Coordinates of C-alpha atoms in Angstrom, one line a residue:
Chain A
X1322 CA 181.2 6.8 27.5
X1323 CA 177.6 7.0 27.7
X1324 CA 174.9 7.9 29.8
X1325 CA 172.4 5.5 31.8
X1326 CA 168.8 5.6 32.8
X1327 CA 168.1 8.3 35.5
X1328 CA 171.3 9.9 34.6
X1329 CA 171.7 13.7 33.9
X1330 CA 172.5 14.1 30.1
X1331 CA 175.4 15.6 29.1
X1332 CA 175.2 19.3 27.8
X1333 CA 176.2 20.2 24.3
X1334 CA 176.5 23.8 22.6
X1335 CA 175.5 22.9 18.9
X1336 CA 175.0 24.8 15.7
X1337 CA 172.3 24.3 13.8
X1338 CA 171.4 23.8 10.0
X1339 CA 170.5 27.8 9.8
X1340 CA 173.4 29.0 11.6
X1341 CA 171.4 29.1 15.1
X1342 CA 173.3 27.5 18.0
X1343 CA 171.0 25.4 20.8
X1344 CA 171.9 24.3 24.0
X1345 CA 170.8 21.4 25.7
X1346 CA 170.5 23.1 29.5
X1347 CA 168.7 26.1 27.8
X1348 CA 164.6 26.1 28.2
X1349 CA 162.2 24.6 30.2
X1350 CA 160.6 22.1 28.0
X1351 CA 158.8 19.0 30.2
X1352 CA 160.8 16.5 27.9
X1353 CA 163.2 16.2 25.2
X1354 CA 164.2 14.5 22.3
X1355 CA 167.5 14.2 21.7
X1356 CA 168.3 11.7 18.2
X1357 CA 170.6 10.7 15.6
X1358 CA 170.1 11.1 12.3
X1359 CA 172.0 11.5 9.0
X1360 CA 171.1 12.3 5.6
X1361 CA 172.2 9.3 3.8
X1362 CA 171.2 6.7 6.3
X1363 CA 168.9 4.5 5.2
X1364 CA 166.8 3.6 7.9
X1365 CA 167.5 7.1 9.0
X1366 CA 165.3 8.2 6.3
X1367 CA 162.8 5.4 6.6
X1368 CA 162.2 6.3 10.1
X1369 CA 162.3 10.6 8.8
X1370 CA 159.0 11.7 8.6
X1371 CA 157.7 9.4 11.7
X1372 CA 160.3 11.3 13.3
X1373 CA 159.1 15.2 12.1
X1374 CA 155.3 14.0 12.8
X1375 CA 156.2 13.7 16.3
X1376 CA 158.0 16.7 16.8
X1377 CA 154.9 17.9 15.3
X1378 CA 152.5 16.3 17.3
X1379 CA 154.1 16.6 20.6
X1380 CA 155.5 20.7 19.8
X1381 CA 151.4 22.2 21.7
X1382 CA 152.6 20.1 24.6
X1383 CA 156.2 22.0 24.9
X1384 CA 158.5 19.0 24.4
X1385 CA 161.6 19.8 22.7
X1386 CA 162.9 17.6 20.0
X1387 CA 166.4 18.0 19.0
X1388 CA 168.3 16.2 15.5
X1389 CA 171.7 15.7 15.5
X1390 CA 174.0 14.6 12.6
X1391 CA 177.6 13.4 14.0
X1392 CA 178.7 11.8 11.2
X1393 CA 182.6 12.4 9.4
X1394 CA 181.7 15.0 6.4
X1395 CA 185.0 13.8 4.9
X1396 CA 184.1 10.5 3.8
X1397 CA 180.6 10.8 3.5
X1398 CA 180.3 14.2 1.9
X1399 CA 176.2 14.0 1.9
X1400 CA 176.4 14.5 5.6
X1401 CA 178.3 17.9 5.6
X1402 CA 176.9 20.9 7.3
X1403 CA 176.1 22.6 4.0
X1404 CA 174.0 19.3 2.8
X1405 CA 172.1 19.5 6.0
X1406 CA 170.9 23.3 5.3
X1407 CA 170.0 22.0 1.8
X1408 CA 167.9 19.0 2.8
X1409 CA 166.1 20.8 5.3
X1410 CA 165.3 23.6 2.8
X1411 CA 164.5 21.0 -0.1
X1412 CA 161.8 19.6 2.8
X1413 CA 160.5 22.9 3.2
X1414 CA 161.5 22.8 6.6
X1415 CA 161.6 20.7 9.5
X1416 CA 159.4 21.1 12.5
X1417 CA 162.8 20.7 14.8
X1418 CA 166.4 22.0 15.0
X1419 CA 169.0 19.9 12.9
X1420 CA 172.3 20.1 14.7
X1421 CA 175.6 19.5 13.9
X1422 CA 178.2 17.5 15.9
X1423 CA 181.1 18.0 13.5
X1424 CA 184.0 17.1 17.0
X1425 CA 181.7 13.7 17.4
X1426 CA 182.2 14.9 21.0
X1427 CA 178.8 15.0 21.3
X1428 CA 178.3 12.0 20.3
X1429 CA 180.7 10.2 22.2
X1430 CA 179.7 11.9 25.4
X1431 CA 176.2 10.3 24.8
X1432 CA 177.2 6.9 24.0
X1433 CA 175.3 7.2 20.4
X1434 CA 175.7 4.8 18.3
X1435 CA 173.7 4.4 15.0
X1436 CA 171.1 6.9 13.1
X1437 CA 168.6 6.6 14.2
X1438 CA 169.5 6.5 17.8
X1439 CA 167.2 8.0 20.0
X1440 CA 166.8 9.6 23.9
X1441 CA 164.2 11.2 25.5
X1442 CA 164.9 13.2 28.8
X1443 CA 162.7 14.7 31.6
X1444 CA 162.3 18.0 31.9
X1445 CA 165.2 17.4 34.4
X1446 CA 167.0 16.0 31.5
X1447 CA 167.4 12.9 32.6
X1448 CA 167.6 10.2 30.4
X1449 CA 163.8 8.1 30.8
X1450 CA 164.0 6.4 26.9
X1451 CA 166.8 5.5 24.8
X1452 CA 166.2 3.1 21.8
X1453 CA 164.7 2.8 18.2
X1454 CA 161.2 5.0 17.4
X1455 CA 159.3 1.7 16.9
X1456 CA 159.8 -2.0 16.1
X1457 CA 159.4 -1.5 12.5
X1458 CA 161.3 1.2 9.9
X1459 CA 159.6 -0.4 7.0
X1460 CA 156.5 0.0 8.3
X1461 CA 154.9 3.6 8.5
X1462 CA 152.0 2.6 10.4
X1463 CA 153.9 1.7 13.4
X1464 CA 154.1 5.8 14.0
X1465 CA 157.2 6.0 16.3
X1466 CA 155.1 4.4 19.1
X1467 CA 157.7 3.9 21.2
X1468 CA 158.9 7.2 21.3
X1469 CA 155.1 8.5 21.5
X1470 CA 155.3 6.0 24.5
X1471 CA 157.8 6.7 26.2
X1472 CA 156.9 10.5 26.0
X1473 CA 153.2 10.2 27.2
X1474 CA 154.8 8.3 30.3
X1475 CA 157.3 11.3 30.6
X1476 CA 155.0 13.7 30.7
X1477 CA 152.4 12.4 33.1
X1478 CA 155.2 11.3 35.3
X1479 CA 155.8 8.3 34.8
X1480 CA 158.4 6.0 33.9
X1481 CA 158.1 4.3 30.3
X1482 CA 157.2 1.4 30.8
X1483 CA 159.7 0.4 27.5
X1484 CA 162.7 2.4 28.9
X1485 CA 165.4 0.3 26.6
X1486 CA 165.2 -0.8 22.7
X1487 CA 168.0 -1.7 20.8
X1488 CA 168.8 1.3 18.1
X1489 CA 168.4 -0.2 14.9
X1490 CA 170.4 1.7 11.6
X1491 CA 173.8 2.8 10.0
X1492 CA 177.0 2.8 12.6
X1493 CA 177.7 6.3 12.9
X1494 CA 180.6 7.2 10.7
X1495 CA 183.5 8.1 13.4
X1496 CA 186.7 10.1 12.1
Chain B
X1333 CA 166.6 -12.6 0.2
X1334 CA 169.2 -12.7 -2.9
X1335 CA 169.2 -16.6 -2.5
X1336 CA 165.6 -17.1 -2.3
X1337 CA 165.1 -14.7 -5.2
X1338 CA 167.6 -16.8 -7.0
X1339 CA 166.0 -20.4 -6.2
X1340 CA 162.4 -19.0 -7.5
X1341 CA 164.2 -17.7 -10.9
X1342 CA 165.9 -21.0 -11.5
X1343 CA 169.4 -19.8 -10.2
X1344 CA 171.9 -21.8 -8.0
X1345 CA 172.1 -19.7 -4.7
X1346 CA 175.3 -21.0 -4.5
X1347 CA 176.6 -19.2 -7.1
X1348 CA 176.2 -16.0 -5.7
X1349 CA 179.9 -14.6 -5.3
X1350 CA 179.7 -12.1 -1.7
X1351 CA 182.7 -9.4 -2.5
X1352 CA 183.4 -7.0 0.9
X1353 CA 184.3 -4.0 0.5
X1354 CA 186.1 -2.5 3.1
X1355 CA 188.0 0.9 2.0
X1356 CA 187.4 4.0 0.4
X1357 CA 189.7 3.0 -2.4
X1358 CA 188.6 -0.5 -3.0
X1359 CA 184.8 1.1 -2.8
X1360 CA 186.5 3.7 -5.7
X1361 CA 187.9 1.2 -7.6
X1362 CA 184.9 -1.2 -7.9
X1363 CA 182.4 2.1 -8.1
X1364 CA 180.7 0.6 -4.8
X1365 CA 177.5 3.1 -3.7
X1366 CA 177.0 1.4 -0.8
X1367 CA 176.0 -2.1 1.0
X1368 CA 174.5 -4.2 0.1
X1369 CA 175.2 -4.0 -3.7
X1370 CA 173.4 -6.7 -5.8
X1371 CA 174.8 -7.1 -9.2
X1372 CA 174.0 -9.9 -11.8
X1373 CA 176.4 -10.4 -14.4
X1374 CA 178.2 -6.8 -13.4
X1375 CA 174.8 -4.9 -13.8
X1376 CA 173.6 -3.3 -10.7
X1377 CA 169.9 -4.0 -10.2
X1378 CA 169.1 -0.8 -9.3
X1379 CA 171.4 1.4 -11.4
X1380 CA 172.5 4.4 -8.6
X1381 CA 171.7 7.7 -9.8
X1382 CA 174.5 9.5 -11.4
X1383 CA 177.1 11.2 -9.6
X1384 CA 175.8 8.9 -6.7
X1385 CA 179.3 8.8 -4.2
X1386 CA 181.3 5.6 -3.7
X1387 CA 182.6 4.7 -0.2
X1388 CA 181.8 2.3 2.6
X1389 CA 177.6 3.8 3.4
X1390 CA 175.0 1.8 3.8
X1391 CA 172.4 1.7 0.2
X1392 CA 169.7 3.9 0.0
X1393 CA 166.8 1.9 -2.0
X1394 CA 163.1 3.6 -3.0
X1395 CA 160.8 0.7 -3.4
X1396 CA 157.9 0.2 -5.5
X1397 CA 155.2 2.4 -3.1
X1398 CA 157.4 5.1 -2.1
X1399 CA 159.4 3.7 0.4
X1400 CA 162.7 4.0 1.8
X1401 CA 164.6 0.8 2.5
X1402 CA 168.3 -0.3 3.4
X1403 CA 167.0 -3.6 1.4
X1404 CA 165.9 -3.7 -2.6
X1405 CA 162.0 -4.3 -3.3
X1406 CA 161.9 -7.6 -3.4
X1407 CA 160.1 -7.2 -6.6
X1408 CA 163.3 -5.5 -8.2
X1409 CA 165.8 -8.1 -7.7
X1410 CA 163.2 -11.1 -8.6
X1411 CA 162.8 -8.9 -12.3
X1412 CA 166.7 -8.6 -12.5
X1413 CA 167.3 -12.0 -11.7
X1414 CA 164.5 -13.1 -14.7
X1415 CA 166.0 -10.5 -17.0
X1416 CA 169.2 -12.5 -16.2
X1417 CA 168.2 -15.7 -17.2
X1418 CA 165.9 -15.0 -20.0
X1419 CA 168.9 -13.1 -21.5

């Protein structure tokens, strides 16, 4: 499965690392950020704070940003549901939900693949960006440009000009 | 990267022995953290930090300025590799 450019993205009814559940359809943000991520990942982490600064950046201009860990807790124990509530606390928070996808349905509904894997929606939540943040994880100065990108476009109405990268990071770890 | 690192400490790349890993047990039984795993002579070049999990994950590496990185600092493995062949 998966979901293409233009297309409607699938709803989802997720609990969060604070016990909170979020749904997709819920809210009226004028774009979302939907991504992948994992605790243990690698370029997950490399890519982390990028990430937070633009949920951050972009929060005064009502998009929604959305984390999402899929990955099997039983054979990679660092991903659990309790070690997500303990990362986020040891960060002193994070400036965006951090849901988890324990089924994978979620994630196989969407088509995701690695961590970080990343979609941004219109605030019909239809997919407009799906890809990596930037060209670069080892390099912090490259700011999630992509994403920023692809949400400016989204939110004056346009179409990204960069609608498709290829996700870069860890296979997500399937049951 | 591990061959050039080997060729500028005086090392045969050739040498270098590639081991997959490719279940939890054979990641248990060889105390695999994660991929890619350098070791010289058995010694990891980056010791894991204790009561770091084995299985099949990709490596978490921290490099010299703070950085997080699937990959060693290149820095690292060209010390390891000279600690190898001055020892």
């Amino acid at each position: 499965m998966g979901i293409d450019l233009g297309q409607r993205a699938p709803d989802f009814d997720l609990p969060a690392h604070d016990g909170e559940r979020h749904v997709l359809a819920d809210g009226d943000a004028p774009a979302t950020v939907v991504y992948w991520t994992c605790n243990h990942c690698p370029y997950a982490l490399a890519w982390h704070d990028r990430m937070l600064d633009v949920a951050r950046d972009y929060a005064d201009r009502g998009v929604r940003v959305l984390g999402i860990n899929s990955n099997n807790a039983e054979t990679h124990p660092g991903d659990s549901f309790e070690a997500m509530g303990e990362r986020v606390e040891s960060d002193g928070g994070w400036p965006h939900p951090y849901l988890h996808d324990e089924s994978q349905e979620v994630a196989s509904a969407w088509g995701a693949e690695r961590t970080p894997d990343l979609y941004v929606l219109d605030s019909d939540l239809r997919l407009r960006y799906r890809g990596a943040p930037d060209a670069d994880y080892e390099d912090p100065a490259e700011g999630a440009h992509w994403l920023r990108d692809a949400l400016d476009a989204v939110l004056d109405g346009r179409e990204p000009e960069r609608a498709e990268t290829e996700p870069v990071g860890c296979t997500i770890k399937w049951k | 990267m591990l061959r050039e690192a080997m060729t500028e400490a005086g090392l045969d790349p050739d040498s270098v022995e590639v081991r997959e890993v490719d279940t939890d047990e054979a990641a248990r039984r060889q105390e695999f953290v994660g991929s890619p795993t350098i070791r010289v002579d058995g010694a990891d070049i980056q010791q894991p930090p204790d009561g770091e999990p084995t299985g099949l994950a990709c490596r978490v590496y921290r490099h010299r300025d703070g950085r997080i990185s699937p990959l060693p600092d290149p820095q690292d493995l060209s010390d390891a590799l000279r600690a190898a062949v001055a020892s």
